Amino acid sequence: MRLSVLDLVPVRTDQSTSDALAATVALAQTADRLGFTRYWVAEHHNMPSVGATSPPVLIAYLAAQTAQLRLGSGGVMLPNHAPLAVAEQFALLEAAAPGRIDLGIGRAPGSDPVTSYALRGGRDERDIENFPDYLDDVVALLSARGVRVALRSGDYVLKATPAAVTEPRLWLLGSSLYSAQLAAAKGLPYVFAHHFSGKGTEEALQLYRSRFVPSKLAAEPVTFLTVNAAVAETRDEATALILPNLQMMARLRTGQPLGPVPLVDEAAAARVTPHQQRMVDSGLRRAIVGSPVEAAEQLRALAERFDVDEVMVHPVASAQRGADPTTAPARVTTLELLAKQLLSAV
């Protein structure tokens, strides 16, 4: 099985943004050393708990400090950006780190409506409606041929980069049947965001595989999925480490203000409503949580259930009070323990 990593650059209550970025660098270097396949960073905006706002900036930062990992976006929220800008950024990243760049593209705004409106400069919702066309534009702009624009004076060629030798690998991301169907129709590799809710995964992957149309980007269906994870020497310890994230998400989904990620000590003392506790319990059942042996068994079962040979873990373990704020020791340990069980080279 191949293992990869999704990182939202979580910001704990004891961290500044600089601290969280330092912890992410250490986590990426750990993944690089242990033989993980890829390391993706997300695009979220105006969230106190998430430091990942600009995937291309983060990817460039991490590429300079790692050697083997494929680095990518999980993903770029295309309605927030002009297709040419996205294509130029990732063509440049691919030129700087040939063969190591993935461009994962999503349709969701990655934030609340006010922030999304500000990101798009006041443009209307047609940016979301035009998503399939924008996706085609990015593909064409990244290609060696570029895009031909018909003008009265003749054709004008738009290209993301003047002399590309290789192109970043394009992936469509989603958490719905819409995204699965679109990826299949366009012959794109597809990643299902199983870590969001754990619902609809089987239906989406089945739809994608059954309706896939071969293309220059993929001759057959290519897919994997994401899952939240916290691994420690014992299940009780792993449960305590993942609780801050689960409580934070439960508060968000019940309309409470989102703050930084709590520390383990803060989560243990927190009060949650019965409804929020049910959300926490549900998230615990869907995640990879336990000792190294338990977590490895859970990952193998997940991969077998959905017929994938790669799983992207989202290490959401928080930290104990007193931890160095520039580190994420429990997130690093999660990767180390999984690699010891599942990556033969370790």
Short mmCIF file of C-alpha atoms in Angstrom, two decimals:
data_model
loop_
_atom_site.label_atom_id
_atom_site.label_comp_id
_atom_site.label_asym_id
_atom_site.label_seq_id
_atom_site.Cartn_x
_atom_site.Cartn_y
_atom_site.Cartn_z
CA MET A 1 0.00 0.00 0.00
CA ARG A 2 1.15 3.54 -0.73
CA LEU A 3 0.67 6.16 1.96
CA SER A 4 0.41 9.91 1.43
CA VAL A 5 -0.27 12.93 3.63
CA LEU A 6 -2.83 15.74 3.61
CA ASP A 7 -1.88 18.81 5.68
CA LEU A 8 -4.10 21.81 6.42
CA VAL A 9 -1.31 23.42 8.49
CA PRO A 10 -3.37 23.34 11.70
CA VAL A 11 -2.81 26.21 14.13
CA ARG A 12 -3.09 25.17 17.79
CA THR A 13 -3.98 27.49 20.67
CA ASP A 14 -0.27 27.56 21.64
CA GLN A 15 0.98 28.44 18.15
CA SER A 16 1.52 31.44 15.91
CA THR A 17 1.24 31.00 12.15
CA SER A 18 5.05 30.88 11.99
CA ASP A 19 5.06 28.09 14.57
CA ALA A 20 2.48 26.10 12.58
CA LEU A 21 4.52 26.46 9.39
CA ALA A 22 7.66 25.26 11.16
CA ALA A 23 5.74 22.21 12.39
CA THR A 24 4.51 21.53 8.84
CA VAL A 25 8.06 21.64 7.47
CA ALA A 26 9.15 19.07 10.05
CA LEU A 27 6.14 16.88 9.23
CA ALA A 28 6.84 17.04 5.49
CA GLN A 29 10.49 16.16 6.07
CA THR A 30 9.38 13.20 8.18
CA ALA A 31 7.09 12.00 5.37
CA ASP A 32 9.93 12.47 2.89
CA ARG A 33 12.34 10.43 5.02
CA LEU A 34 9.86 7.62 5.66
CA GLY A 35 8.88 7.00 2.03
CA PHE A 36 5.40 8.51 1.83
CA THR A 37 4.30 9.03 -1.78
CA ARG A 38 2.88 12.55 -1.79
CA TYR A 39 2.25 15.47 0.53
CA TRP A 40 -0.66 17.76 -0.25
CA VAL A 41 -1.62 21.08 1.30
CA ALA A 42 -5.09 22.58 1.23
CA GLU A 43 -6.71 25.93 0.46
CA HIS A 44 -8.88 27.35 3.23
CA HIS A 45 -9.44 30.99 4.09
CA ASN A 46 -10.19 33.14 7.13
CA MET A 47 -10.13 30.21 9.57
CA PRO A 48 -8.34 30.56 12.94
CA SER A 49 -7.40 26.87 12.93
CA VAL A 50 -5.99 26.61 9.39
CA GLY A 51 -2.75 28.16 8.17
CA ALA A 52 -2.96 26.78 4.62
CA THR A 53 -4.38 29.59 2.49
CA SER A 54 -2.13 29.47 -0.59
CA PRO A 55 -1.14 26.00 -1.88
CA PRO A 56 1.39 27.15 -4.51
CA VAL A 57 3.28 29.27 -1.97
CA LEU A 58 3.38 26.39 0.51
CA ILE A 59 4.36 23.85 -2.14
CA ALA A 60 7.33 25.99 -3.21
CA TYR A 61 8.36 26.38 0.43
CA LEU A 62 8.20 22.62 1.05
CA ALA A 63 9.82 21.65 -2.26
CA ALA A 64 12.95 23.53 -1.22
CA GLN A 65 13.15 21.51 2.01
CA THR A 66 12.30 17.98 0.80
CA ALA A 67 13.85 15.65 -1.76
CA GLN A 68 11.52 12.90 -2.95
CA LEU A 69 7.89 13.60 -2.04
CA ARG A 70 5.38 14.51 -4.69
CA LEU A 71 4.00 17.84 -3.48
CA GLY A 72 0.57 19.07 -4.41
CA SER A 73 -2.63 20.89 -3.66
CA GLY A 74 -5.50 19.23 -1.91
CA GLY A 75 -6.66 21.36 -3.46
CA VAL A 76 -6.72 24.65 -5.32
CA MET A 77 -10.30 25.94 -5.23
CA LEU A 78 -10.57 26.94 -8.86
CA PRO A 79 -13.59 29.31 -8.66
CA ASN A 80 -11.41 31.57 -6.46
CA HIS A 81 -8.78 32.03 -9.19
CA ALA A 82 -8.31 32.76 -12.87
CA PRO A 83 -7.40 29.53 -14.72
CA LEU A 84 -4.34 31.14 -16.29
CA ALA A 85 -3.00 32.20 -12.88
CA VAL A 86 -3.37 28.63 -11.53
CA ALA A 87 -1.78 27.12 -14.65
CA GLU A 88 1.17 29.53 -14.50
CA GLN A 89 1.81 28.86 -10.80
CA PHE A 90 1.86 25.10 -11.19
CA ALA A 91 3.79 25.12 -14.45
CA LEU A 92 6.47 27.12 -12.64
CA LEU A 93 6.43 24.73 -9.68
CA GLU A 94 6.81 21.77 -12.06
CA ALA A 95 9.75 23.48 -13.76
CA ALA A 96 11.40 24.03 -10.36
CA ALA A 97 10.72 20.48 -9.12
CA PRO A 98 10.23 18.29 -12.23
CA GLY A 99 8.16 15.17 -11.67
CA ARG A 100 7.22 16.12 -8.12
CA ILE A 101 4.16 18.35 -8.53
CA ASP A 102 0.47 17.43 -8.31
CA LEU A 103 -2.27 19.93 -9.10
CA GLY A 104 -5.40 18.91 -7.22
CA ILE A 105 -8.39 21.06 -8.14
CA GLY A 106 -11.67 21.50 -6.27
CA ARG A 107 -14.92 23.38 -6.82
CA ALA A 108 -15.84 24.45 -3.26
CA PRO A 109 -14.88 27.98 -2.13
CA GLY A 110 -12.92 26.79 0.91
CA SER A 111 -14.45 29.39 3.17
CA ASP A 112 -17.58 31.30 4.15
CA PRO A 113 -19.61 33.31 1.58
CA VAL A 114 -18.20 36.70 2.64
CA THR A 115 -14.59 35.57 2.34
CA SER A 116 -15.33 33.78 -0.90
CA TYR A 117 -16.88 36.95 -2.36
CA ALA A 118 -13.79 38.94 -1.37
CA LEU A 119 -11.46 36.35 -2.91
CA ARG A 120 -13.26 36.50 -6.23
CA GLY A 121 -13.18 40.28 -6.29
CA GLY A 122 -16.96 40.54 -6.29
CA ARG A 123 -17.47 38.21 -9.24
CA ASP A 124 -20.76 36.34 -9.20
CA GLU A 125 -21.64 32.66 -8.79
CA ARG A 126 -21.04 31.98 -12.49
CA ASP A 127 -17.48 31.14 -11.50
CA ILE A 128 -18.84 27.99 -9.86
CA GLU A 129 -21.24 27.28 -12.74
CA ASN A 130 -18.34 27.59 -15.20
CA PHE A 131 -16.12 25.21 -13.23
CA PRO A 132 -16.05 22.46 -15.91
CA ASP A 133 -14.96 24.97 -18.55
CA TYR A 134 -12.33 26.47 -16.25
CA LEU A 135 -11.01 22.96 -15.64
CA ASP A 136 -10.61 22.46 -19.40
CA ASP A 137 -8.81 25.82 -19.59
CA VAL A 138 -6.25 24.80 -16.96
CA VAL A 139 -5.57 21.50 -18.75
CA ALA A 140 -5.07 23.27 -22.08
CA LEU A 141 -2.96 26.08 -20.65
CA LEU A 142 -0.59 23.59 -19.00
CA SER A 143 -0.09 21.67 -22.23
CA ALA A 144 2.72 22.34 -24.69
CA ARG A 145 0.21 23.53 -27.30
CA GLY A 146 -1.47 26.08 -25.05
CA VAL A 147 -4.81 27.70 -25.91
CA ARG A 148 -5.57 29.40 -29.20
CA VAL A 149 -7.72 32.51 -28.91
CA ALA A 150 -9.36 33.63 -32.16
CA LEU A 151 -8.87 37.36 -32.79
CA ARG A 152 -9.64 39.49 -35.82
CA SER A 153 -5.92 39.84 -36.41
CA GLY A 154 -5.43 36.07 -36.22
CA ASP A 155 -4.99 33.37 -33.61
CA TYR A 156 -3.34 34.33 -30.32
CA VAL A 157 -1.66 31.56 -28.28
CA LEU A 158 -1.85 31.55 -24.48
CA LYS A 159 0.52 29.24 -22.57
CA ALA A 160 1.26 28.81 -18.87
CA THR A 161 4.99 28.57 -19.47
CA PRO A 162 7.19 29.15 -22.53
CA ALA A 163 9.02 25.83 -22.75
CA ALA A 164 7.59 23.13 -20.49
CA VAL A 165 9.33 19.75 -20.57
CA THR A 166 6.98 18.06 -18.09
CA GLU A 167 3.54 18.88 -16.73
CA PRO A 168 2.18 18.60 -13.19
CA ARG A 169 -0.19 15.67 -12.59
CA LEU A 170 -3.77 16.92 -12.56
CA TRP A 171 -6.32 15.52 -10.09
CA LEU A 172 -9.97 16.40 -9.57
CA LEU A 173 -11.03 16.48 -5.93
CA GLY A 174 -14.52 16.10 -4.58
CA SER A 175 -16.93 14.86 -1.95
CA SER A 176 -20.02 14.35 -4.10
CA LEU A 177 -21.42 12.42 -7.04
CA TYR A 178 -21.09 15.59 -9.16
CA SER A 179 -17.30 15.57 -8.85
CA ALA A 180 -17.12 11.82 -9.50
CA GLN A 181 -19.16 12.14 -12.67
CA LEU A 182 -17.16 15.14 -13.90
CA ALA A 183 -13.83 13.39 -13.30
CA ALA A 184 -15.08 10.33 -15.16
CA ALA A 185 -16.37 12.34 -18.12
CA LYS A 186 -13.11 14.25 -18.50
CA GLY A 187 -10.86 11.23 -17.92
CA LEU A 188 -9.15 12.75 -14.88
CA PRO A 189 -7.58 11.09 -11.84
CA TYR A 190 -9.98 11.54 -8.92
CA VAL A 191 -9.64 11.82 -5.14
CA PHE A 192 -12.62 11.51 -2.82
CA ALA A 193 -12.53 13.55 0.41
CA HIS A 194 -13.52 10.67 2.67
CA HIS A 195 -12.16 12.57 5.69
CA PHE A 196 -14.96 15.17 5.38
CA SER A 197 -17.85 13.01 6.46
CA GLY A 198 -17.20 9.46 5.37
CA LYS A 199 -20.51 9.43 3.50
CA GLY A 200 -21.02 8.68 -0.18
CA THR A 201 -17.51 7.36 -0.76
CA GLU A 202 -18.53 3.99 -2.16
CA GLU A 203 -21.18 5.46 -4.47
CA ALA A 204 -18.84 8.17 -5.78
CA LEU A 205 -15.97 5.79 -6.54
CA GLN A 206 -18.30 3.29 -8.19
CA LEU A 207 -19.78 6.01 -10.38
CA TYR A 208 -16.32 7.29 -11.31
CA ARG A 209 -15.05 3.86 -12.28
CA SER A 210 -18.16 2.81 -14.20
CA ARG A 211 -18.38 5.99 -16.28
CA PHE A 212 -14.71 6.71 -16.82
CA VAL A 213 -13.75 7.87 -20.32
CA PRO A 214 -10.03 7.34 -21.15
CA SER A 215 -8.08 10.50 -21.94
CA LYS A 216 -4.53 11.72 -22.49
CA LEU A 217 -4.35 12.40 -18.75
CA ALA A 218 -5.42 8.91 -17.64
CA ALA A 219 -5.97 5.74 -19.67
CA GLU A 220 -7.98 4.13 -16.85
CA PRO A 221 -9.54 5.19 -13.54
CA VAL A 222 -6.97 6.44 -11.03
CA THR A 223 -8.16 7.17 -7.53
CA PHE A 224 -7.45 7.17 -3.81
CA LEU A 225 -9.14 8.66 -0.75
CA THR A 226 -8.36 10.68 2.38
CA VAL A 227 -8.92 9.80 6.04
CA ASN A 228 -8.30 11.45 9.41
CA ALA A 229 -5.71 9.68 11.55
CA ALA A 230 -4.14 9.68 15.00
CA VAL A 231 -1.83 6.85 16.01
CA ALA A 232 -0.06 6.33 19.34
CA GLU A 233 1.30 3.49 21.42
CA THR A 234 -2.18 2.84 22.86
CA ARG A 235 -5.71 3.42 21.63
CA ASP A 236 -6.55 5.56 24.67
CA GLU A 237 -3.64 7.88 23.92
CA ALA A 238 -4.58 8.11 20.23
CA THR A 239 -8.20 8.90 21.16
CA ALA A 240 -7.10 11.71 23.46
CA LEU A 241 -4.92 13.14 20.68
CA ILE A 242 -7.70 13.22 18.06
CA LEU A 243 -10.38 14.58 20.41
CA PRO A 244 -9.40 18.28 19.96
CA ASN A 245 -9.96 18.07 16.20
CA LEU A 246 -13.26 16.21 16.54
CA GLN A 247 -14.60 18.67 19.11
CA MET A 248 -13.56 21.61 16.93
CA MET A 249 -15.36 20.18 13.90
CA ALA A 250 -18.47 19.43 15.98
CA ARG A 251 -18.60 23.04 17.16
CA LEU A 252 -18.17 24.29 13.59
CA ARG A 253 -20.98 22.08 12.28
CA THR A 254 -23.34 23.26 15.01
CA GLY A 255 -22.81 26.93 14.21
CA GLN A 256 -20.27 27.76 16.91
CA PRO A 257 -17.35 30.11 16.21
CA LEU A 258 -14.23 28.32 14.99
CA GLY A 259 -11.09 28.89 17.04
CA PRO A 260 -7.57 27.46 16.95
CA VAL A 261 -7.13 23.73 17.48
CA PRO A 262 -7.33 23.01 21.24
CA LEU A 263 -4.56 21.25 23.08
CA VAL A 264 -5.22 17.76 24.43
CA ASP A 265 -5.57 19.12 27.97
CA GLU A 266 -8.11 21.73 26.83
CA ALA A 267 -10.21 19.18 24.96
CA ALA A 268 -10.29 16.84 27.97
CA ALA A 269 -11.80 19.62 30.07
CA ALA A 270 -14.16 20.98 27.39
CA ARG A 271 -17.94 20.81 27.63
CA VAL A 272 -19.87 19.71 24.56
CA THR A 273 -23.59 19.30 23.96
CA PRO A 274 -25.12 15.84 23.50
CA HIS A 275 -25.54 16.60 19.78
CA GLN A 276 -21.90 17.62 19.48
CA GLN A 277 -20.83 14.49 21.36
CA ARG A 278 -22.66 12.34 18.83
CA MET A 279 -20.70 14.10 16.08
CA VAL A 280 -17.47 13.45 17.97
CA ASP A 281 -18.34 9.76 18.35
CA SER A 282 -19.20 9.49 14.66
CA GLY A 283 -15.91 11.12 13.65
CA LEU A 284 -14.03 8.74 15.94
CA ARG A 285 -15.60 5.73 14.25
CA ARG A 286 -14.67 6.99 10.76
CA ALA A 287 -11.06 7.90 11.54
CA ILE A 288 -7.94 5.78 11.78
CA VAL A 289 -7.38 5.73 15.55
CA GLY A 290 -5.44 3.32 17.73
CA SER A 291 -2.16 1.59 18.36
CA PRO A 292 0.20 0.97 15.42
CA VAL A 293 -1.14 -2.54 14.81
CA GLU A 294 -4.78 -1.44 15.15
CA ALA A 295 -4.27 1.56 12.85
CA ALA A 296 -2.53 -0.55 10.20
CA GLU A 297 -5.40 -3.05 10.24
CA GLN A 298 -7.91 -0.21 9.90
CA LEU A 299 -6.03 1.26 6.94
CA ARG A 300 -5.75 -2.07 5.17
CA ALA A 301 -9.48 -2.67 5.67
CA LEU A 302 -10.29 0.80 4.34
CA ALA A 303 -8.14 0.29 1.24
CA GLU A 304 -9.69 -3.12 0.61
CA ARG A 305 -13.24 -1.87 1.12
CA PHE A 306 -12.83 0.90 -1.47
CA ASP A 307 -10.39 -0.98 -3.73
CA VAL A 308 -7.57 1.57 -3.61
CA ASP A 309 -3.84 0.96 -3.33
CA GLU A 310 -3.09 4.40 -1.87
CA VAL A 311 -4.55 6.18 1.15
CA MET A 312 -3.85 9.80 2.05
CA VAL A 313 -3.83 10.23 5.82
CA HIS A 314 -4.75 13.54 7.39
CA PRO A 315 -2.81 13.46 10.70
CA VAL A 316 -5.00 15.45 13.08
CA ALA A 317 -3.43 14.58 16.43
CA SER A 318 -3.05 17.66 18.63
CA ALA A 319 -0.36 18.28 21.26
CA GLN A 320 0.00 18.21 25.02
CA ARG A 321 0.44 21.42 26.99
CA GLY A 322 4.12 22.32 27.18
CA ALA A 323 5.06 20.96 23.74
CA ASP A 324 7.42 23.05 21.65
CA PRO A 325 5.01 25.21 19.58
CA THR A 326 7.23 24.88 16.50
CA THR A 327 6.66 21.13 16.48
CA ALA A 328 3.76 18.69 16.12
CA PRO A 329 5.12 15.63 17.92
CA ALA A 330 1.93 13.56 17.83
CA ARG A 331 1.46 14.20 14.11
CA VAL A 332 5.05 13.13 13.45
CA THR A 333 4.56 10.03 15.60
CA THR A 334 1.39 9.16 13.65
CA LEU A 335 3.39 9.06 10.42
CA GLU A 336 6.31 7.20 11.96
CA LEU A 337 4.13 4.46 13.47
CA LEU A 338 2.12 4.00 10.28
CA ALA A 339 5.25 3.83 8.16
CA LYS A 340 6.80 1.21 10.43
CA GLN A 341 3.74 -1.00 9.96
CA LEU A 342 2.91 -0.37 6.30
CA LEU A 343 5.91 0.92 4.34
CA SER A 344 8.31 -1.93 3.66
CA ALA A 345 11.30 0.34 3.10
CA VAL A 346 11.17 1.63 6.68
#
